[in-house]
């Protein structure tokens, strides 16, 4: 044994690691919120309606010793519509491609058949390290978190099990370090400062959809889709950059839903517009002026042609 092997120099920088992680779990367990909390900016919309997430979105976390690329997936569920089937297909595709899968189970709900089904899905990712996350851990007392951790431990042989809270920022840095530690050594995959691959236009459409989801119930949340029709910047006025004009359509599936989105005297749509304008301004370099129209795309969730047109 030579000296170099027995005497750690302490000066060696840790190897740079980078890789892909996806968070899976039942709808509404907090996967998108966790993605935003780890990235540190809103790149994925969230809501209390299940199945808010419709595509795989990459969020990028930068640290001096590594990079985490988060592929956000829709919640896995038993599909009832063509859209539901497409969402499950996205998850399956992502699973075979990542370095780590993070299985999210909320602290405040018992482990159920849905979780067991997803646990079986994890076998479709033999290449990936498996991490179990107990989300929303601030919602229950510590002994209950411990009990949940023990139950999860029985599901399979995990590489890491960790309780986290996105809203209270609990264990987010330790999670980042654990994930980087599980990744292979790699050059940096994305340039400094880049936090998502989503285009500005896609982010704008999602922020409008998030606003439209507020306060709607039952089947309606699933029926809403948003398309940006037109976007241009007005000329600068002296020092002041010109406004960005954004025209978007909100699609629903039936006439009756159109009325709900618009609201009495158009009040609800006005609120959606205000809320969305504020959120869009927060990610823009200028003031925005938003024009919204509500349109009916009959039963688009079950219609392959319309799904394609709406970008699914
Ligand atoms: N109390 C608490 N609530 C949380 C936490 N993380 C997420 N939530 C809430 O849980 C709800 C669902 O969060 P999402 O992040 O949209 O869940 P998701 O798993 O991505 O949902 P889908 O897109 O439907 O798959 C939202 O109302 C969040 O505010 C947390 O750490 N603590």
PDB file of N, CA, C and O in Angstrom, residues 78-140:
ATOM      1  N   UNK A  78     -54.711   5.088 -12.626  1.00  0.00           N
ATOM      2  CA  UNK A  78     -55.394   4.206 -13.577  1.00  0.00           C
ATOM      3  C   UNK A  78     -56.088   5.082 -14.611  1.00  0.00           C
ATOM      4  O   UNK A  78     -56.964   5.862 -14.262  1.00  0.00           O
ATOM      5  N   UNK A  79     -55.696   4.978 -15.897  1.00  0.00           N
ATOM      6  CA  UNK A  79     -56.219   5.919 -16.891  1.00  0.00           C
ATOM      7  C   UNK A  79     -57.691   5.700 -17.208  1.00  0.00           C
ATOM      8  O   UNK A  79     -58.132   4.556 -17.314  1.00  0.00           O
ATOM      9  N   UNK A  80     -58.438   6.791 -17.330  1.00  0.00           N
ATOM     10  CA  UNK A  80     -59.852   6.705 -17.717  1.00  0.00           C
ATOM     11  C   UNK A  80     -60.091   7.331 -19.084  1.00  0.00           C
ATOM     12  O   UNK A  80     -61.120   7.148 -19.691  1.00  0.00           O
ATOM     13  N   UNK A  81     -59.135   8.136 -19.546  1.00  0.00           N
ATOM     14  CA  UNK A  81     -59.295   8.783 -20.848  1.00  0.00           C
ATOM     15  C   UNK A  81     -58.005   8.608 -21.650  1.00  0.00           C
ATOM     16  O   UNK A  81     -56.996   8.141 -21.116  1.00  0.00           O
ATOM     17  N   UNK A  82     -58.062   9.021 -22.912  1.00  0.00           N
ATOM     18  CA  UNK A  82     -56.867   8.962 -23.753  1.00  0.00           C
ATOM     19  C   UNK A  82     -55.767   9.850 -23.170  1.00  0.00           C
ATOM     20  O   UNK A  82     -54.590   9.484 -23.165  1.00  0.00           O
ATOM     21  N   UNK A  83     -56.166  11.015 -22.635  1.00  0.00           N
ATOM     22  CA  UNK A  83     -55.177  11.898 -22.000  1.00  0.00           C
ATOM     23  C   UNK A  83     -54.511  11.155 -20.847  1.00  0.00           C
ATOM     24  O   UNK A  83     -53.291  11.174 -20.708  1.00  0.00           O
ATOM     25  N   UNK A  84     -55.325  10.472 -20.026  1.00  0.00           N
ATOM     26  CA  UNK A  84     -54.793   9.719 -18.891  1.00  0.00           C
ATOM     27  C   UNK A  84     -53.782   8.684 -19.339  1.00  0.00           C
ATOM     28  O   UNK A  84     -52.726   8.515 -18.727  1.00  0.00           O
ATOM     29  N   UNK A  85     -54.089   7.984 -20.435  1.00  0.00           N
ATOM     30  CA  UNK A  85     -53.181   6.964 -20.970  1.00  0.00           C
ATOM     31  C   UNK A  85     -51.867   7.605 -21.428  1.00  0.00           C
ATOM     32  O   UNK A  85     -50.785   7.117 -21.135  1.00  0.00           O
ATOM     33  N   UNK A  86     -51.989   8.764 -22.125  1.00  0.00           N
ATOM     34  CA  UNK A  86     -50.775   9.456 -22.596  1.00  0.00           C
ATOM     35  C   UNK A  86     -49.903   9.871 -21.410  1.00  0.00           C
ATOM     36  O   UNK A  86     -48.682   9.802 -21.472  1.00  0.00           O
ATOM     37  N   UNK A  87     -50.557  10.322 -20.327  1.00  0.00           N
ATOM     38  CA  UNK A  87     -49.801  10.767 -19.155  1.00  0.00           C
ATOM     39  C   UNK A  87     -49.023   9.594 -18.564  1.00  0.00           C
ATOM     40  O   UNK A  87     -47.854   9.721 -18.212  1.00  0.00           O
ATOM     41  N   UNK A  88     -49.663   8.427 -18.456  1.00  0.00           N
ATOM     42  CA  UNK A  88     -48.962   7.243 -17.942  1.00  0.00           C
ATOM     43  C   UNK A  88     -47.806   6.845 -18.855  1.00  0.00           C
ATOM     44  O   UNK A  88     -46.740   6.441 -18.391  1.00  0.00           O
ATOM     45  N   UNK A  89     -48.016   6.968 -20.184  1.00  0.00           N
ATOM     46  CA  UNK A  89     -46.955   6.624 -21.131  1.00  0.00           C
ATOM     47  C   UNK A  89     -45.721   7.506 -20.910  1.00  0.00           C
ATOM     48  O   UNK A  89     -44.589   7.037 -21.012  1.00  0.00           O
ATOM     49  N   UNK A  90     -45.965   8.795 -20.610  1.00  0.00           N
ATOM     50  CA  UNK A  90     -44.844   9.717 -20.367  1.00  0.00           C
ATOM     51  C   UNK A  90     -44.021   9.203 -19.187  1.00  0.00           C
ATOM     52  O   UNK A  90     -42.799   9.145 -19.235  1.00  0.00           O
ATOM     53  N   UNK A  91     -44.717   8.793 -18.132  1.00  0.00           N
ATOM     54  CA  UNK A  91     -44.010   8.341 -16.930  1.00  0.00           C
ATOM     55  C   UNK A  91     -43.155   7.121 -17.265  1.00  0.00           C
ATOM     56  O   UNK A  91     -41.986   7.032 -16.883  1.00  0.00           O
ATOM     57  N   UNK A  92     -43.741   6.183 -18.017  1.00  0.00           N
ATOM     58  CA  UNK A  92     -43.029   4.948 -18.329  1.00  0.00           C
ATOM     59  C   UNK A  92     -41.757   5.228 -19.128  1.00  0.00           C
ATOM     60  O   UNK A  92     -40.701   4.657 -18.865  1.00  0.00           O
ATOM     61  N   UNK A  93     -41.878   6.160 -20.089  1.00  0.00           N
ATOM     62  CA  UNK A  93     -40.738   6.517 -20.919  1.00  0.00           C
ATOM     63  C   UNK A  93     -39.619   7.130 -20.075  1.00  0.00           C
ATOM     64  O   UNK A  93     -38.448   6.803 -20.236  1.00  0.00           O
ATOM     65  N   UNK A  94     -40.015   8.011 -19.162  1.00  0.00           N
ATOM     66  CA  UNK A  94     -39.026   8.704 -18.335  1.00  0.00           C
ATOM     67  C   UNK A  94     -38.314   7.713 -17.413  1.00  0.00           C
ATOM     68  O   UNK A  94     -37.097   7.776 -17.224  1.00  0.00           O
ATOM     69  N   UNK A  95     -39.094   6.767 -16.857  1.00  0.00           N
ATOM     70  CA  UNK A  95     -38.540   5.832 -15.867  1.00  0.00           C
ATOM     71  C   UNK A  95     -37.335   5.044 -16.374  1.00  0.00           C
ATOM     72  O   UNK A  95     -36.408   4.777 -15.613  1.00  0.00           O
ATOM     73  N   UNK A  96     -37.367   4.674 -17.657  1.00  0.00           N
ATOM     74  CA  UNK A  96     -36.296   3.823 -18.178  1.00  0.00           C
ATOM     75  C   UNK A  96     -35.024   4.610 -18.474  1.00  0.00           C
ATOM     76  O   UNK A  96     -34.037   4.047 -18.912  1.00  0.00           O
ATOM     77  N   UNK A  97     -35.066   5.908 -18.242  1.00  0.00           N
ATOM     78  CA  UNK A  97     -34.044   6.804 -18.750  1.00  0.00           C
ATOM     79  C   UNK A  97     -33.283   7.586 -17.673  1.00  0.00           C
ATOM     80  O   UNK A  97     -32.385   8.336 -18.008  1.00  0.00           O
ATOM     81  N   UNK A  98     -33.659   7.447 -16.414  1.00  0.00           N
ATOM     82  CA  UNK A  98     -33.091   8.323 -15.377  1.00  0.00           C
ATOM     83  C   UNK A  98     -32.067   7.579 -14.509  1.00  0.00           C
ATOM     84  O   UNK A  98     -32.039   6.352 -14.477  1.00  0.00           O
ATOM     85  N   UNK A  99     -31.246   8.364 -13.806  1.00  0.00           N
ATOM     86  CA  UNK A  99     -30.257   7.773 -12.897  1.00  0.00           C
ATOM     87  C   UNK A  99     -30.876   7.439 -11.545  1.00  0.00           C
ATOM     88  O   UNK A  99     -30.469   6.497 -10.879  1.00  0.00           O
ATOM     89  N   UNK A 100     -31.833   8.273 -11.125  1.00  0.00           N
ATOM     90  CA  UNK A 100     -32.463   8.078  -9.814  1.00  0.00           C
ATOM     91  C   UNK A 100     -33.975   8.276  -9.937  1.00  0.00           C
ATOM     92  O   UNK A 100     -34.436   9.179 -10.630  1.00  0.00           O
ATOM     93  N   UNK A 101     -34.725   7.421  -9.270  1.00  0.00           N
ATOM     94  CA  UNK A 101     -36.172   7.639  -9.145  1.00  0.00           C
ATOM     95  C   UNK A 101     -36.464   7.970  -7.686  1.00  0.00           C
ATOM     96  O   UNK A 101     -36.035   7.243  -6.786  1.00  0.00           O
ATOM     97  N   UNK A 102     -37.164   9.067  -7.468  1.00  0.00           N
ATOM     98  CA  UNK A 102     -37.580   9.439  -6.114  1.00  0.00           C
ATOM     99  C   UNK A 102     -39.064   9.157  -5.962  1.00  0.00           C
ATOM    100  O   UNK A 102     -39.887   9.765  -6.636  1.00  0.00           O
ATOM    101  N   UNK A 103     -39.382   8.220  -5.100  1.00  0.00           N
ATOM    102  CA  UNK A 103     -40.785   7.824  -4.902  1.00  0.00           C
ATOM    103  C   UNK A 103     -41.358   8.668  -3.756  1.00  0.00           C
ATOM    104  O   UNK A 103     -40.892   8.576  -2.624  1.00  0.00           O
ATOM    105  N   UNK A 104     -42.347   9.498  -4.068  1.00  0.00           N
ATOM    106  CA  UNK A 104     -42.918  10.409  -3.070  1.00  0.00           C
ATOM    107  C   UNK A 104     -44.181   9.826  -2.435  1.00  0.00           C
ATOM    108  O   UNK A 104     -45.124   9.472  -3.137  1.00  0.00           O
ATOM    109  N   UNK A 105     -44.170   9.775  -1.123  1.00  0.00           N
ATOM    110  CA  UNK A 105     -45.364   9.347  -0.384  1.00  0.00           C
ATOM    111  C   UNK A 105     -45.606  10.409   0.691  1.00  0.00           C
ATOM    112  O   UNK A 105     -44.691  10.743   1.443  1.00  0.00           O
ATOM    113  N   UNK A 106     -46.814  10.965   0.743  1.00  0.00           N
ATOM    114  CA  UNK A 106     -47.032  12.034   1.720  1.00  0.00           C
ATOM    115  C   UNK A 106     -47.069  11.489   3.153  1.00  0.00           C
ATOM    116  O   UNK A 106     -47.488  10.355   3.380  1.00  0.00           O
ATOM    117  N   UNK A 107     -46.587  12.329   4.084  1.00  0.00           N
ATOM    118  CA  UNK A 107     -46.526  11.902   5.488  1.00  0.00           C
ATOM    119  C   UNK A 107     -47.915  11.735   6.091  1.00  0.00           C
ATOM    120  O   UNK A 107     -48.102  10.947   7.017  1.00  0.00           O
ATOM    121  N   UNK A 108     -48.896  12.461   5.539  1.00  0.00           N
ATOM    122  CA  UNK A 108     -50.197  12.517   6.212  1.00  0.00           C
ATOM    123  C   UNK A 108     -51.228  11.546   5.630  1.00  0.00           C
ATOM    124  O   UNK A 108     -52.416  11.663   5.918  1.00  0.00           O
ATOM    125  N   UNK A 109     -50.780  10.597   4.788  1.00  0.00           N
ATOM    126  CA  UNK A 109     -51.736   9.620   4.248  1.00  0.00           C
ATOM    127  C   UNK A 109     -51.153   8.225   4.370  1.00  0.00           C
ATOM    128  O   UNK A 109     -49.953   8.042   4.154  1.00  0.00           O
ATOM    129  N   UNK A 110     -51.993   7.222   4.699  1.00  0.00           N
ATOM    130  CA  UNK A 110     -51.462   5.871   4.799  1.00  0.00           C
ATOM    131  C   UNK A 110     -51.011   5.354   3.434  1.00  0.00           C
ATOM    132  O   UNK A 110     -51.521   5.806   2.404  1.00  0.00           O
ATOM    133  N   UNK A 111     -50.068   4.427   3.431  1.00  0.00           N
ATOM    134  CA  UNK A 111     -49.627   3.807   2.176  1.00  0.00           C
ATOM    135  C   UNK A 111     -50.763   2.922   1.674  1.00  0.00           C
ATOM    136  O   UNK A 111     -51.276   2.087   2.416  1.00  0.00           O
ATOM    137  N   UNK A 112     -51.186   3.148   0.428  1.00  0.00           N
ATOM    138  CA  UNK A 112     -52.363   2.433  -0.081  1.00  0.00           C
ATOM    139  C   UNK A 112     -52.059   1.625  -1.324  1.00  0.00           C
ATOM    140  O   UNK A 112     -50.900   1.541  -1.753  1.00  0.00           O
ATOM    141  N   UNK A 113     -53.104   1.050  -1.934  1.00  0.00           N
ATOM    142  CA  UNK A 113     -52.912   0.237  -3.140  1.00  0.00           C
ATOM    143  C   UNK A 113     -52.257   1.034  -4.272  1.00  0.00           C
ATOM    144  O   UNK A 113     -51.445   0.485  -5.026  1.00  0.00           O
ATOM    145  N   UNK A 114     -52.584   2.330  -4.378  1.00  0.00           N
ATOM    146  CA  UNK A 114     -51.986   3.169  -5.419  1.00  0.00           C
ATOM    147  C   UNK A 114     -50.477   3.221  -5.261  1.00  0.00           C
ATOM    148  O   UNK A 114     -49.727   3.124  -6.233  1.00  0.00           O
ATOM    149  N   UNK A 115     -50.023   3.367  -4.007  1.00  0.00           N
ATOM    150  CA  UNK A 115     -48.572   3.417  -3.750  1.00  0.00           C
ATOM    151  C   UNK A 115     -47.924   2.081  -4.083  1.00  0.00           C
ATOM    152  O   UNK A 115     -46.832   2.029  -4.632  1.00  0.00           O
ATOM    153  N   UNK A 116     -48.630   0.995  -3.749  1.00  0.00           N
ATOM    154  CA  UNK A 116     -48.048  -0.336  -4.023  1.00  0.00           C
ATOM    155  C   UNK A 116     -47.914  -0.567  -5.527  1.00  0.00           C
ATOM    156  O   UNK A 116     -46.942  -1.152  -6.000  1.00  0.00           O
ATOM    157  N   UNK A 117     -48.918  -0.079  -6.266  1.00  0.00           N
ATOM    158  CA  UNK A 117     -48.855  -0.212  -7.726  1.00  0.00           C
ATOM    159  C   UNK A 117     -47.620   0.546  -8.262  1.00  0.00           C
ATOM    160  O   UNK A 117     -46.869   0.034  -9.088  1.00  0.00           O
ATOM    161  N   UNK A 118     -47.414   1.779  -7.760  1.00  0.00           N
ATOM    162  CA  UNK A 118     -46.274   2.576  -8.229  1.00  0.00           C
ATOM    163  C   UNK A 118     -44.962   1.905  -7.827  1.00  0.00           C
ATOM    164  O   UNK A 118     -44.009   1.867  -8.592  1.00  0.00           O
ATOM    165  N   UNK A 119     -44.943   1.329  -6.623  1.00  0.00           N
ATOM    166  CA  UNK A 119     -43.743   0.614  -6.185  1.00  0.00           C
ATOM    167  C   UNK A 119     -43.401  -0.502  -7.179  1.00  0.00           C
ATOM    168  O   UNK A 119     -42.231  -0.736  -7.481  1.00  0.00           O
ATOM    169  N   UNK A 120     -44.428  -1.176  -7.696  1.00  0.00           N
ATOM    170  CA  UNK A 120     -44.177  -2.213  -8.708  1.00  0.00           C
ATOM    171  C   UNK A 120     -43.647  -1.590 -10.012  1.00  0.00           C
ATOM    172  O   UNK A 120     -42.784  -2.161 -10.662  1.00  0.00           O
ATOM    173  N   UNK A 121     -44.170  -0.398 -10.352  1.00  0.00           N
ATOM    174  CA  UNK A 121     -43.688   0.314 -11.554  1.00  0.00           C
ATOM    175  C   UNK A 121     -42.183   0.559 -11.465  1.00  0.00           C
ATOM    176  O   UNK A 121     -41.503   0.615 -12.479  1.00  0.00           O
ATOM    177  N   UNK A 122     -41.686   0.748 -10.236  1.00  0.00           N
ATOM    178  CA  UNK A 122     -40.254   1.070 -10.090  1.00  0.00           C
ATOM    179  C   UNK A 122     -39.362  -0.047 -10.628  1.00  0.00           C
ATOM    180  O   UNK A 122     -38.224   0.196 -11.011  1.00  0.00           O
ATOM    181  N   UNK A 123     -39.897  -1.278 -10.694  1.00  0.00           N
ATOM    182  CA  UNK A 123     -39.113  -2.382 -11.259  1.00  0.00           C
ATOM    183  C   UNK A 123     -38.832  -2.149 -12.741  1.00  0.00           C
ATOM    184  O   UNK A 123     -37.961  -2.794 -13.315  1.00  0.00           O
ATOM    185  N   UNK A 124     -39.616  -1.257 -13.370  1.00  0.00           N
ATOM    186  CA  UNK A 124     -39.374  -0.962 -14.793  1.00  0.00           C
ATOM    187  C   UNK A 124     -38.178  -0.042 -14.976  1.00  0.00           C
ATOM    188  O   UNK A 124     -37.870   0.371 -16.086  1.00  0.00           O
ATOM    189  N   UNK A 125     -37.547   0.349 -13.874  1.00  0.00           N
ATOM    190  CA  UNK A 125     -36.355   1.210 -13.955  1.00  0.00           C
ATOM    191  C   UNK A 125     -35.198   0.502 -13.256  1.00  0.00           C
ATOM    192  O   UNK A 125     -34.666   0.996 -12.264  1.00  0.00           O
ATOM    193  N   UNK A 126     -34.778  -0.683 -13.794  1.00  0.00           N
ATOM    194  CA  UNK A 126     -33.729  -1.441 -13.093  1.00  0.00           C
ATOM    195  C   UNK A 126     -32.407  -0.683 -13.014  1.00  0.00           C
ATOM    196  O   UNK A 126     -31.607  -0.908 -12.121  1.00  0.00           O
ATOM    197  N   UNK A 127     -32.207   0.254 -13.973  1.00  0.00           N
ATOM    198  CA  UNK A 127     -30.929   0.979 -14.024  1.00  0.00           C
ATOM    199  C   UNK A 127     -30.854   2.071 -12.955  1.00  0.00           C
ATOM    200  O   UNK A 127     -29.771   2.568 -12.651  1.00  0.00           O
ATOM    201  N   UNK A 128     -31.988   2.457 -12.393  1.00  0.00           N
ATOM    202  CA  UNK A 128     -32.021   3.650 -11.536  1.00  0.00           C
ATOM    203  C   UNK A 128     -31.843   3.315 -10.054  1.00  0.00           C
ATOM    204  O   UNK A 128     -32.343   2.293  -9.577  1.00  0.00           O
ATOM    205  N   UNK A 129     -31.147   4.214  -9.338  1.00  0.00           N
ATOM    206  CA  UNK A 129     -31.110   4.129  -7.881  1.00  0.00           C
ATOM    207  C   UNK A 129     -32.493   4.541  -7.374  1.00  0.00           C
ATOM    208  O   UNK A 129     -33.184   5.345  -8.011  1.00  0.00           O
ATOM    209  N   UNK A 130     -32.897   4.004  -6.230  1.00  0.00           N
ATOM    210  CA  UNK A 130     -34.247   4.273  -5.729  1.00  0.00           C
ATOM    211  C   UNK A 130     -34.183   5.041  -4.398  1.00  0.00           C
ATOM    212  O   UNK A 130     -33.567   4.581  -3.444  1.00  0.00           O
ATOM    213  N   UNK A 131     -34.861   6.190  -4.394  1.00  0.00           N
ATOM    214  CA  UNK A 131     -34.910   7.015  -3.183  1.00  0.00           C
ATOM    215  C   UNK A 131     -36.371   7.154  -2.757  1.00  0.00           C
ATOM    216  O   UNK A 131     -37.233   7.412  -3.592  1.00  0.00           O
ATOM    217  N   UNK A 132     -36.635   6.967  -1.476  1.00  0.00           N
ATOM    218  CA  UNK A 132     -38.002   7.165  -0.971  1.00  0.00           C
ATOM    219  C   UNK A 132     -38.075   8.504  -0.241  1.00  0.00           C
ATOM    220  O   UNK A 132     -37.226   8.811   0.596  1.00  0.00           O
ATOM    221  N   UNK A 133     -39.085   9.294  -0.597  1.00  0.00           N
ATOM    222  CA  UNK A 133     -39.261  10.606   0.033  1.00  0.00           C
ATOM    223  C   UNK A 133     -40.594  10.650   0.757  1.00  0.00           C
ATOM    224  O   UNK A 133     -41.633  10.374   0.153  1.00  0.00           O
ATOM    225  N   UNK A 134     -40.558  11.003   2.028  1.00  0.00           N
ATOM    226  CA  UNK A 134     -41.816  11.236   2.740  1.00  0.00           C
ATOM    227  C   UNK A 134     -42.082  12.736   2.644  1.00  0.00           C
ATOM    228  O   UNK A 134     -41.389  13.544   3.269  1.00  0.00           O
ATOM    229  N   UNK A 135     -43.056  13.101   1.786  1.00  0.00           N
ATOM    230  CA  UNK A 135     -43.303  14.526   1.523  1.00  0.00           C
ATOM    231  C   UNK A 135     -44.274  15.118   2.552  1.00  0.00           C
ATOM    232  O   UNK A 135     -44.940  14.382   3.281  1.00  0.00           O
ATOM    233  N   UNK A 136     -44.340  16.440   2.567  1.00  0.00           N
ATOM    234  CA  UNK A 136     -45.236  17.191   3.472  1.00  0.00           C
ATOM    235  C   UNK A 136     -45.014  16.778   4.928  1.00  0.00           C
ATOM    236  O   UNK A 136     -45.969  16.670   5.707  1.00  0.00           O
ATOM    237  N   UNK A 137     -43.749  16.533   5.302  1.00  0.00           N
ATOM    238  CA  UNK A 137     -43.464  15.938   6.613  1.00  0.00           C
ATOM    239  C   UNK A 137     -43.787  16.879   7.759  1.00  0.00           C
ATOM    240  O   UNK A 137     -43.913  16.453   8.904  1.00  0.00           O
ATOM    241  N   UNK A 138     -43.974  18.189   7.457  1.00  0.00           N
ATOM    242  CA  UNK A 138     -44.295  19.115   8.552  1.00  0.00           C
ATOM    243  C   UNK A 138     -45.744  18.973   9.007  1.00  0.00           C
ATOM    244  O   UNK A 138     -46.131  19.509  10.038  1.00  0.00           O
ATOM    245  N   UNK A 139     -46.541  18.228   8.236  1.00  0.00           N
ATOM    246  CA  UNK A 139     -47.976  18.140   8.544  1.00  0.00           C
ATOM    247  C   UNK A 139     -48.300  17.200   9.703  1.00  0.00           C
ATOM    248  O   UNK A 139     -49.387  17.267  10.258  1.00  0.00           O
ATOM    249  N   UNK A 140     -47.371  16.300  10.038  1.00  0.00           N
ATOM    250  CA  UNK A 140     -47.670  15.349  11.123  1.00  0.00           C
ATOM    251  C   UNK A 140     -46.548  15.369  12.161  1.00  0.00           C
ATOM    252  O   UNK A 140     -45.420  15.760  11.857  1.00  0.00           O
TER     253      UNK A 140
END
